[in-house]
Short mmCIF file of C-alpha atoms in Angstrom, two decimals:
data_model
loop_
_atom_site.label_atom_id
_atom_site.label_comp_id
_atom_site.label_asym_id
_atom_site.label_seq_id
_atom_site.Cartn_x
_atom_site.Cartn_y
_atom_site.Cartn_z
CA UNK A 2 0.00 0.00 0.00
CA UNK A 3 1.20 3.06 -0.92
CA UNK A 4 2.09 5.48 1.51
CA UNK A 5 0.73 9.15 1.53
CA UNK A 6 2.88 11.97 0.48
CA UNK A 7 3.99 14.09 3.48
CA UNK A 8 2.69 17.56 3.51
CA UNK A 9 4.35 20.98 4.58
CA UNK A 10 2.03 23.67 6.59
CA UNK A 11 3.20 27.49 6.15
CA UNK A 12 1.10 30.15 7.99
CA UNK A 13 1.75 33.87 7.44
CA UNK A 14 -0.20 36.64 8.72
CA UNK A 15 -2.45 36.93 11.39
CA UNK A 16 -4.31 35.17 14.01
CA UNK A 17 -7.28 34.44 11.34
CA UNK A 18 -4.97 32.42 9.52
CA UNK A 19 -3.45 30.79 12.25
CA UNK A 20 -7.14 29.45 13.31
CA UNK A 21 -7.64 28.77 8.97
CA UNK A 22 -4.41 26.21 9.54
CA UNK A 23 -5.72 24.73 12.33
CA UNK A 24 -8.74 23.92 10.61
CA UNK A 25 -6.97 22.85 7.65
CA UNK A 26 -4.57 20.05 9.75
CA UNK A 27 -7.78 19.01 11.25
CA UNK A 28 -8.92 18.19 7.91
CA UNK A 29 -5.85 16.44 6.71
CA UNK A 30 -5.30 14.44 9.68
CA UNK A 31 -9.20 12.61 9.12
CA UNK A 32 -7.97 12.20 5.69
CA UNK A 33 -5.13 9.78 7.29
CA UNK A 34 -2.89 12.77 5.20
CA UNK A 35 0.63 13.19 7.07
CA UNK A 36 2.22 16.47 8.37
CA UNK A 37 5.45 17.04 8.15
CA UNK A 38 7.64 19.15 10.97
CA UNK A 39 10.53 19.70 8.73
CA UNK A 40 10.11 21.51 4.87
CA UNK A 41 13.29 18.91 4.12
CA UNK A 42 10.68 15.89 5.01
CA UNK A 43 7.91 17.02 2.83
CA UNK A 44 6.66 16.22 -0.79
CA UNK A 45 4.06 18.90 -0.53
CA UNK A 46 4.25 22.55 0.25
CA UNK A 47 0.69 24.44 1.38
CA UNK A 48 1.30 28.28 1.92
CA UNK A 49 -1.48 29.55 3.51
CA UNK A 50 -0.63 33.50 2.81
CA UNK A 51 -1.51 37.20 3.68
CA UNK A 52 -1.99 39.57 1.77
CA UNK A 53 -3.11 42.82 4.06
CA UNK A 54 -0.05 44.85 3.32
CA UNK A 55 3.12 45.42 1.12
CA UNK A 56 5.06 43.60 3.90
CA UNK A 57 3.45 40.75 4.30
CA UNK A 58 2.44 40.57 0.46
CA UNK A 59 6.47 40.36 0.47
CA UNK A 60 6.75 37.89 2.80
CA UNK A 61 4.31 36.16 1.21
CA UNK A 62 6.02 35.91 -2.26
CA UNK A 63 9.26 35.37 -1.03
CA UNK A 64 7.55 32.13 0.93
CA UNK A 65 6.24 30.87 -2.78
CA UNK A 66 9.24 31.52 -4.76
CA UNK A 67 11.30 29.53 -1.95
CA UNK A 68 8.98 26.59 -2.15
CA UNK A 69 9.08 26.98 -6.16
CA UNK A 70 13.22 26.61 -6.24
CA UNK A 71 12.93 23.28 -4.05
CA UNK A 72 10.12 22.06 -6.30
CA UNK A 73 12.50 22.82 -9.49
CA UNK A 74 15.42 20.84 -7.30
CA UNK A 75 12.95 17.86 -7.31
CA UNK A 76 12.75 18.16 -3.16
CA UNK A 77 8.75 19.10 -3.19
CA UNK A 78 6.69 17.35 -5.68
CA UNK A 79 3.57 20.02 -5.45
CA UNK A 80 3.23 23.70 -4.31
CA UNK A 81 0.05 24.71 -3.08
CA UNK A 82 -0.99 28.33 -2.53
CA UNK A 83 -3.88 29.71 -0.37
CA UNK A 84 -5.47 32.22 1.58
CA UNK A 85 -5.86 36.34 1.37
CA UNK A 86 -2.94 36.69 -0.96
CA UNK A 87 -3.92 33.97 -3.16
CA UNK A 88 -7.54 35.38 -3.16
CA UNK A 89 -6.47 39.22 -4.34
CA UNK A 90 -4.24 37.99 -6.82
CA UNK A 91 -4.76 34.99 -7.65
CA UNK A 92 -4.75 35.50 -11.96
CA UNK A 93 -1.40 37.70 -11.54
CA UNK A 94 0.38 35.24 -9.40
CA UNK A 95 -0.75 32.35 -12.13
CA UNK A 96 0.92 34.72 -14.48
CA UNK A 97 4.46 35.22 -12.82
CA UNK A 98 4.66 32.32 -11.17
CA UNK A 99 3.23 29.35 -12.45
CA UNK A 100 5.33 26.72 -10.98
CA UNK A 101 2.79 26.51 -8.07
CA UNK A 102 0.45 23.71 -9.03
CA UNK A 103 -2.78 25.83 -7.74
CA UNK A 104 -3.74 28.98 -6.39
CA UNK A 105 -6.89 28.57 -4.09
CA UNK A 106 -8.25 31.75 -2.34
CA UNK A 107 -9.65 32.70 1.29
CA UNK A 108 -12.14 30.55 2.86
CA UNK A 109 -12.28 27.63 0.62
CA UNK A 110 -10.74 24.86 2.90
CA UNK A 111 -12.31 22.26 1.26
CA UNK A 112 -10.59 22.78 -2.32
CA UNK A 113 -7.33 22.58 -0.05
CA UNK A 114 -8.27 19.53 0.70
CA UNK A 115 -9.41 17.97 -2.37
CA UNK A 116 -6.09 19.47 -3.97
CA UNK A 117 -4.00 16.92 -2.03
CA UNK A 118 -6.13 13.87 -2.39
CA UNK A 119 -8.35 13.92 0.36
CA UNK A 120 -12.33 14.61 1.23
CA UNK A 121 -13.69 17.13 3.38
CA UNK A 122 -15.01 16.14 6.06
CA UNK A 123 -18.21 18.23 6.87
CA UNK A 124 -19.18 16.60 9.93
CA UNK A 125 -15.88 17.87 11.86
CA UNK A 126 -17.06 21.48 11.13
CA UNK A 127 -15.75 23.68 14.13
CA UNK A 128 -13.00 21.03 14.50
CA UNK A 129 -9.09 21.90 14.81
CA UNK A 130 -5.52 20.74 15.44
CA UNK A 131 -3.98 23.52 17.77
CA UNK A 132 -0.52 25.38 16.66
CA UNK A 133 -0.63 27.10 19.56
CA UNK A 134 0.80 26.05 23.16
CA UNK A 135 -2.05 24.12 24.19
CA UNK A 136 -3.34 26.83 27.11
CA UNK A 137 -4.47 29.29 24.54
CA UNK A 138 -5.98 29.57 21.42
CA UNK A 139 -7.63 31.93 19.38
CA UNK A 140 -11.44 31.79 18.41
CA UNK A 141 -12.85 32.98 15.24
CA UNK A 142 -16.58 34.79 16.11
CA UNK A 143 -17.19 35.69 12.96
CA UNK A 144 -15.41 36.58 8.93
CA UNK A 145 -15.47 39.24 6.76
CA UNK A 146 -15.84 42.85 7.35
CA UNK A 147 -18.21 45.85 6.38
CA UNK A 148 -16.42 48.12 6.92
CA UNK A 149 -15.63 50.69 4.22
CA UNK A 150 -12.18 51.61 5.75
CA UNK A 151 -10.55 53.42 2.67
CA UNK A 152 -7.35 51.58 3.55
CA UNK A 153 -7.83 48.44 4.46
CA UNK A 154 -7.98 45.66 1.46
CA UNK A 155 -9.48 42.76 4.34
CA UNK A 156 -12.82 42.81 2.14
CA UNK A 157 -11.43 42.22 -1.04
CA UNK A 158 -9.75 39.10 0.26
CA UNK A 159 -12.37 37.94 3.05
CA UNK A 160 -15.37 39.46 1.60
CA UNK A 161 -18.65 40.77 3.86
CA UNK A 162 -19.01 40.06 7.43
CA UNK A 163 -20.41 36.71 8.64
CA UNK A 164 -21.21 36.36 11.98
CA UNK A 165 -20.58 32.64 13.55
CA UNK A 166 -23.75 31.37 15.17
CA UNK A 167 -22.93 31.80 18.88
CA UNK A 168 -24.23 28.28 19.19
CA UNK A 169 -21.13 27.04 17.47
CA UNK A 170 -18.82 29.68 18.99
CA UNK A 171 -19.92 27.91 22.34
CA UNK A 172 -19.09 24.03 21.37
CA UNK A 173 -15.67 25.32 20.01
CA UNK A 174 -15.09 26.60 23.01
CA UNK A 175 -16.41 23.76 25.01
CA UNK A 176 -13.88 21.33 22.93
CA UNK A 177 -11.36 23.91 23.25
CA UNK A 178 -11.50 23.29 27.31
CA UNK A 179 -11.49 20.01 26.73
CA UNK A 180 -8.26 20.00 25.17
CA UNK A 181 -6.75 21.82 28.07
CA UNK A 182 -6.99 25.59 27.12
CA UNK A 183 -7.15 28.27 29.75
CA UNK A 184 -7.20 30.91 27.78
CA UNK A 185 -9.37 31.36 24.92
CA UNK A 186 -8.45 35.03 22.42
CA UNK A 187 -11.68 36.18 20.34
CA UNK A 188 -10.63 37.47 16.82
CA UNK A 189 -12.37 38.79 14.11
CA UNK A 190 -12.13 41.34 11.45
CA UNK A 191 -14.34 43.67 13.86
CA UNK A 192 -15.51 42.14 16.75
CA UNK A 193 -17.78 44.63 17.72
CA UNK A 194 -19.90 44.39 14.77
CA UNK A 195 -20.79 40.79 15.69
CA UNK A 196 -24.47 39.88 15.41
CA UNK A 197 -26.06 42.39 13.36
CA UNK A 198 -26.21 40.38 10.13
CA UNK A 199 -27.85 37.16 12.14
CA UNK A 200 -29.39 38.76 14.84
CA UNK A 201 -30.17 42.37 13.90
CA UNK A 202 -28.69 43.80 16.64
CA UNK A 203 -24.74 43.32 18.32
CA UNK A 204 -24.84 40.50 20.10
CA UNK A 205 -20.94 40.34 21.40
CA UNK A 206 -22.14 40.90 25.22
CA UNK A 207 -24.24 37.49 25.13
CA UNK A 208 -21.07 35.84 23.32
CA UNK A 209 -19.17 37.16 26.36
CA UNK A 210 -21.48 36.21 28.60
CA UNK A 211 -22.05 32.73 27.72
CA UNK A 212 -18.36 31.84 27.30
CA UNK A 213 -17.54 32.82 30.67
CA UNK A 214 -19.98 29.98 31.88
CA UNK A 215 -17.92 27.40 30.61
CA UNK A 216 -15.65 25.20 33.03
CA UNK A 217 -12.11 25.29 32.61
CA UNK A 218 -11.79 28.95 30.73
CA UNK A 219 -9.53 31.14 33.10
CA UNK A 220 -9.43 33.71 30.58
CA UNK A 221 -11.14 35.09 28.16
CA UNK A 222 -9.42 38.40 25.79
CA UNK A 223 -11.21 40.35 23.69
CA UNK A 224 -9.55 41.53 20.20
CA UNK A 225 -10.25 43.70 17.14
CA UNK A 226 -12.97 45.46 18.62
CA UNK A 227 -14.02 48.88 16.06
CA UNK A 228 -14.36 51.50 17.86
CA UNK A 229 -17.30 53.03 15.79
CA UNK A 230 -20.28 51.76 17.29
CA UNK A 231 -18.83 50.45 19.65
CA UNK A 232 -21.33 48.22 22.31
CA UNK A 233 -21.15 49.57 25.60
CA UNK A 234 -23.57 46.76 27.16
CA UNK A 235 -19.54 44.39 26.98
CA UNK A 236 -18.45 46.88 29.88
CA UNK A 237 -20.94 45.46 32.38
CA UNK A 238 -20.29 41.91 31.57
CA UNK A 239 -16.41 42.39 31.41
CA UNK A 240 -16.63 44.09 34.63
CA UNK A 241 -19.26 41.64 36.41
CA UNK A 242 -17.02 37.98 35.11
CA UNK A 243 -13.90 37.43 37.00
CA UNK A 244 -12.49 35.67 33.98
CA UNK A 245 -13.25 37.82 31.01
CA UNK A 246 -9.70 39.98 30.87
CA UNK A 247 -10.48 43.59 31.27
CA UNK A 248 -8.46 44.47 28.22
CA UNK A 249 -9.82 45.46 25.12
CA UNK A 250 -7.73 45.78 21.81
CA UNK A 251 -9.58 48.90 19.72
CA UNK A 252 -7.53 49.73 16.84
CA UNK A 253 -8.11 53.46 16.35
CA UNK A 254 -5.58 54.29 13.63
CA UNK A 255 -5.64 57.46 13.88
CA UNK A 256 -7.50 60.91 15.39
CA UNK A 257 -7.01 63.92 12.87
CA UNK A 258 -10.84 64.35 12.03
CA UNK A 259 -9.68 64.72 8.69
CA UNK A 260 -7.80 61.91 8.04
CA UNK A 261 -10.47 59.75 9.90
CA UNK A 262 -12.85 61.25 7.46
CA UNK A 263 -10.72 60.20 4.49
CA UNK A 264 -10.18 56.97 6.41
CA UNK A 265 -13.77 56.45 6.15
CA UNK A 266 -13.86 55.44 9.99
CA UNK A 267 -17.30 56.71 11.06
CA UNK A 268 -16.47 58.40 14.07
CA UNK A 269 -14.14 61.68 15.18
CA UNK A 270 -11.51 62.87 17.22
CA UNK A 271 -13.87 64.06 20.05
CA UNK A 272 -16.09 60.79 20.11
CA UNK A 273 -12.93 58.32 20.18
CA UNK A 274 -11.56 60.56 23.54
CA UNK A 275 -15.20 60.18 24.66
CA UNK A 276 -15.49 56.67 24.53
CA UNK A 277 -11.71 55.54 25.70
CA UNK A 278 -12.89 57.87 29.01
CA UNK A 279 -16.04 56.25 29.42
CA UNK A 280 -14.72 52.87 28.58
CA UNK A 281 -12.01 53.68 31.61
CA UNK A 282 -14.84 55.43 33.86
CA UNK A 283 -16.68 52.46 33.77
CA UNK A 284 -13.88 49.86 33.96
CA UNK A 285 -11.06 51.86 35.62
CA UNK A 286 -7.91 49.55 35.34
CA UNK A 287 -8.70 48.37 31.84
CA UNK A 288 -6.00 47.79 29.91
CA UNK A 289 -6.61 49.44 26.46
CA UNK A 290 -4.42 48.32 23.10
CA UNK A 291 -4.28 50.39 20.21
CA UNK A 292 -3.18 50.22 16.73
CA UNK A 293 -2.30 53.28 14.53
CA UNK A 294 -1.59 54.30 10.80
CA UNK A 295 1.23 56.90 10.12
CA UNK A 296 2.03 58.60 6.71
CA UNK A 297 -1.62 58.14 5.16
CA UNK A 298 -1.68 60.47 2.17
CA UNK A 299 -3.41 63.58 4.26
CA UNK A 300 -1.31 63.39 7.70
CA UNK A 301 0.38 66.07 7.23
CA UNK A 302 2.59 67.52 10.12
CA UNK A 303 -0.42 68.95 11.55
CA UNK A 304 -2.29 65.83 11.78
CA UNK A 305 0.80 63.68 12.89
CA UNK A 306 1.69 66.34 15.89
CA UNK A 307 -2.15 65.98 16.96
CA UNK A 308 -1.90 61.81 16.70
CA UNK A 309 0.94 62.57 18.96
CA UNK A 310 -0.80 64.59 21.68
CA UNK A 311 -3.27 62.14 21.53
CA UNK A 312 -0.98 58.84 22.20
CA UNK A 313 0.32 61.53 24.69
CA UNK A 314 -2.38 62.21 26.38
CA UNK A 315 -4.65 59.02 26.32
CA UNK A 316 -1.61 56.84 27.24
CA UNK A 317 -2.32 53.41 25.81
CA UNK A 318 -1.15 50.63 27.65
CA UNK A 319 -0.09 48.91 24.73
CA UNK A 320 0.10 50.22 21.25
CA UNK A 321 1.35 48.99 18.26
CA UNK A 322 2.02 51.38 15.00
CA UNK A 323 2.20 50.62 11.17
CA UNK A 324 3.08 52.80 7.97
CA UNK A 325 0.76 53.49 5.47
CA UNK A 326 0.61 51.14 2.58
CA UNK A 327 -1.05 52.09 -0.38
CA UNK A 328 -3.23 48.78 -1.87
CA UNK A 329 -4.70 48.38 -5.00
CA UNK A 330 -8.42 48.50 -4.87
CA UNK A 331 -8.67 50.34 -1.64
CA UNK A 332 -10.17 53.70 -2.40
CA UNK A 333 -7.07 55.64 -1.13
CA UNK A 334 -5.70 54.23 -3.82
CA UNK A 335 -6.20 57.12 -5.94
CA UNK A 336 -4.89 59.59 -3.36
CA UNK A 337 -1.57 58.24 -4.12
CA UNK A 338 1.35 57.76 -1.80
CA UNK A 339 2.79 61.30 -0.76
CA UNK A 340 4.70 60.75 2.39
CA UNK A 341 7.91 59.41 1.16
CA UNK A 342 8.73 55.88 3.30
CA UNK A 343 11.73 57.67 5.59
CA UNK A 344 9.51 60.01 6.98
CA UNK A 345 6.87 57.67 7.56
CA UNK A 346 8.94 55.24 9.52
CA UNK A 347 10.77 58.52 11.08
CA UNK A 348 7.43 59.23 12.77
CA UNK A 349 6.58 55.62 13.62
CA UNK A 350 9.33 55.41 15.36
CA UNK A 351 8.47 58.71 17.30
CA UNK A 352 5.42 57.52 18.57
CA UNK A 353 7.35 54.35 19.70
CA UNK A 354 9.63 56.37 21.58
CA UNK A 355 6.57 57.71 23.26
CA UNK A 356 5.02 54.67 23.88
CA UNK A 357 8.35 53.30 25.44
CA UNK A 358 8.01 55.88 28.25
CA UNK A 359 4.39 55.54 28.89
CA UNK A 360 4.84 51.67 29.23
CA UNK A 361 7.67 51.45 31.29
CA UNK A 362 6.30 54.02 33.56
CA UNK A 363 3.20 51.74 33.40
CA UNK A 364 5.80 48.72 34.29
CA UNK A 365 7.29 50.38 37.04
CA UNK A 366 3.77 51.28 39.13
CA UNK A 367 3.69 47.20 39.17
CA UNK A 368 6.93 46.94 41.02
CA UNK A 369 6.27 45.59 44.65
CA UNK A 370 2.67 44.03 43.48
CA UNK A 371 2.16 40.64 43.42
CA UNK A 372 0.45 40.01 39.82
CA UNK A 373 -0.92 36.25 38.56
CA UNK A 374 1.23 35.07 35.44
CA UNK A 375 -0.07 32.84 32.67
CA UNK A 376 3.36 30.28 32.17
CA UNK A 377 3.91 30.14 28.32
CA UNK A 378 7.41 29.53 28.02
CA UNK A 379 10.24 27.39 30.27
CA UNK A 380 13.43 28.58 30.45
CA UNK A 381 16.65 26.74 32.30
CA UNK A 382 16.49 29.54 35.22
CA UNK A 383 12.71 30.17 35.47
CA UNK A 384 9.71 31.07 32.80
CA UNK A 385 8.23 33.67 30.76
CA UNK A 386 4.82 34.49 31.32
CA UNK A 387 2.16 37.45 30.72
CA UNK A 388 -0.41 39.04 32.88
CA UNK A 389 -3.76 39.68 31.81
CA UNK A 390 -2.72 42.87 30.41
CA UNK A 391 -1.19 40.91 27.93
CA UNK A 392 -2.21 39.07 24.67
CA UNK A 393 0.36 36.65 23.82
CA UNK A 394 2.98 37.18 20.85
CA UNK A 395 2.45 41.29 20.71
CA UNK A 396 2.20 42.75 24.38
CA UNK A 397 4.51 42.58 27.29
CA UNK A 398 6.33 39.49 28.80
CA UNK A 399 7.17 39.27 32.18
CA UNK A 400 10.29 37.03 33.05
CA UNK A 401 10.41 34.92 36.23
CA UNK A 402 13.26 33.35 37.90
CA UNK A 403 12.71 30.69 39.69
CA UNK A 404 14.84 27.61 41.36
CA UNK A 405 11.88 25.26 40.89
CA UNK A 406 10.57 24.02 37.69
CA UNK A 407 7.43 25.61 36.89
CA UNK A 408 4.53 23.80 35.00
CA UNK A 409 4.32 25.42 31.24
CA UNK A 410 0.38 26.48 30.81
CA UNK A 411 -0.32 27.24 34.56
CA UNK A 412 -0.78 30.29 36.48
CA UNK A 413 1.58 31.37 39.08
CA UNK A 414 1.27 34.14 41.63
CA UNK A 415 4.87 36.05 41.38
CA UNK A 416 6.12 39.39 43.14
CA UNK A 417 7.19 41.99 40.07
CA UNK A 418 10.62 43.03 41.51
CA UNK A 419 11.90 45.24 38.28
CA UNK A 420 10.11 46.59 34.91
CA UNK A 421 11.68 47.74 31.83
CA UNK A 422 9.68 49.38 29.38
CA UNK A 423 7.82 46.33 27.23
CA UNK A 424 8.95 43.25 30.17
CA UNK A 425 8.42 42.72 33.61
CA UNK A 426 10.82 41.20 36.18
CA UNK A 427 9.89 38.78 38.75
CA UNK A 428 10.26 36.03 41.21
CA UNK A 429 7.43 33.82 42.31
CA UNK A 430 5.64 35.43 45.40
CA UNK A 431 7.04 32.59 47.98
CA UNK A 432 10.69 32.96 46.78
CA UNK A 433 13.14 34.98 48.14
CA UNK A 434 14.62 38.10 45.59
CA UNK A 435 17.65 37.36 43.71
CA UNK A 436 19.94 39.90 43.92
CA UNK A 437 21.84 39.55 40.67
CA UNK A 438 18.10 39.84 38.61
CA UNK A 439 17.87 43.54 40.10
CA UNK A 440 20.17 45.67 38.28
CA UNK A 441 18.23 45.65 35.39
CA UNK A 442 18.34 50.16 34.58
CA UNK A 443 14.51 50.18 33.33
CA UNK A 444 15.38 52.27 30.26
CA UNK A 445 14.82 49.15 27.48
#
């Protein structure tokens, strides 16, 4: 009997496609297909890509072209492509590259799997194989967005938003318990808007609400929430469940009124201050994440030097930044791309420098508290872990040195005993301070 050909995963992107994988290996595994660990074991190549902006469209290509040359060496006998990049471009990438055997676009698992031989099996709908350490894992509510963000290219590749039926939000989550997760990340395109299209009205604060019912879920992190719209009734029932994390991720991108006009955001300057204080007057030690766009074609200096009074002033606890990419089919596409790349990443980088204050001075209010640490790496001298101020892979880390092993995926209560400005320091809370991990200067 012949044996089945060994297949290679590759994920790029975001979180979506990291939960799109899982599905995927799900899939293959009932189809008694075989994943590989090592590209140098494999026959097959699947590259699930992204395709959001020029950077990752990069990284994308560079991924195919790689698996192309060890096709042409005779070391991978079929290259499939699939996912956002493969979706936007799917004719153009036929075009220059058509070693890849077949170009499959976003959301269409099941041609994935008939391209390698195998049958989809409907009935494990819901089903996954986790990538992540087993004590987290992110959950898909719904797909799509409707948004008419002039920047953004996510409905071009991932089309109109589809809320999940909270029914089947609730038995994944139920099977992701059972598998051992204590920590369970909603995603989304936009969060927030979940519900409307099924239920006619946003229904994220019942999602919330039923998820914190379920055994076994320690924690439960809320991300991509739009800020337009945004439902207030999710402040009461983050506030009133012990294990939903009161942190909210709300990329605001930027706060000129005119460039959020231009953006197409649906909502201004004033109304985003508005509702990060009310979020904060009603849940006062929220921790609020932020993303923002620099160098979009009408920041001018004006705009820019009023972004920064505002990351100033509002003092994010965690805040990522990105430069404007111009994307075909977006419509700022036609407002070209004025602000020439140096200056863009010239002012990213200033509002990281501000950012790197605010958060270690952030970090260094927790020194002396005793904070509870989700484990998600072991090291030979302790662990790294993250409080629930922290998503994993983008927000702080806090590093704990310890003399005794400590279990990975388990919370630990641990005294913060130095802060620099994006990790924590600490020893756990029955251990006596090291001396040698206290010199650390707290300037990053």
């Amino acid at each position: 009997m012949k044996s089945s050909p060994k297949i290679k995963l590759i994920t790029l992107g975001c979180s979506k496609n990291t939960v799109d994988s899982e599905v995927l290996l799900k899939q293959l595994a009932a189809n008694g297909l075989s994943v590989a660990e090592d590209s140098e074991e494999s026959e097959i190549a699947i590259i699930n890509t992204c395709g959001f902006i020029e950077d990752a469209k990069k990284e994308s290509i560079e991924t195919i072209l790689h698996a192309v040359r060890l096709k042409d060496d005779g070391r991978l006998k079929k290259v499939i492509v699939m996912g956002c990049l493969s979706e936007r471009y799917a004719k153009e990438l036929a075009e220059e590259i058509p070693a890849v055997d077949v170009y499959i676009g976003a959301n269409k698992i099941d041609e994935v799997v008939r391209a390698v031989g195998g049958d989809y099996q409907y009935e494990l709908l819901g089903e996954r194989m986790l990538t992540t350490p087993r004590h987290y894992a992110y959950l898909k509510i719904s797909e799509g967005c409707d948004r008419p963000c002039s920047f953004c290219s996510i409905p071009l590749m991932r089309g109109l938003h589809i809320s999940k039926p909270r029914e089947r939000i609730l038995i994944e989550a139920r099977r992701l318990a059972a598998l051992g997760v204590r920590e369970v990340i909603l995603i989304a395109q936009d969060s927030t808007y979940y519900g409307l299209d099924l239920y006619g009205t946003r229904a994220l604060s019942g999602v919330l609400h039923d998820l914190a019912q379920i055994a076994g879920i320690e924690w439960i992190r809320l991300m991509y929430a739009y800020p337009a719209g945004f439902p207030a009734d999710i402040l009461d029932v983050i506030r009133s469940h012990g294990n939903i994390c009161a942190y909210i991720d709300m990329p605001v991108q930027h706060v000129s009124d005119s460039v959020l006009s231009s953006m197409k955001r649906g909502i201004s300057g004033n109304m985003l201050r508005d509702l990060i204080g009310n979020i904060r007057e009603k849940i006062p030690h929220i921790a609020l994440r932020t993303t923002l766009i620099v160098g979009y074609p009408t920041e001018g200096d004006t705009e820019f030097a009023e972004l920064l009074d505002f990351v100033r002033d509002v003092k994010f606890d965690r805040l990522g930044v990105f430069s404007y990419s111009q994307e075909e089919g977006t419509s700022a596409y036609n407002l070209g791309d004025p602000v020439p790349h140096p200056e863009k990443e010239k002012r990213k980088e200033i509002i990281m420098e501000m950012q790197r204050k605010i958060s270690l001075a952030k970090n260094q209010a927790l020194i002396g508290t005793t904070q509870r640490i989700l484990i998600d790496e072991l090291m030979e001298d302790g662990a790294i872990g993250r409080t629930w101020r922290d998503a994993p892979e983008i927000d702080n880390e806090v590093y704990i040195h310890a003399t005794d092993r400590l279990e990975l995926g388990s919370f630990q209560n641990v005294n913060i005993i130095d802060a620099e400005d994006f990790e924590l320091f600490a020893v756990p809370a029955s251990a006596d301070i090291p001396m040698s991990i206290t010199t650390h200067t707290g300037t990053g």
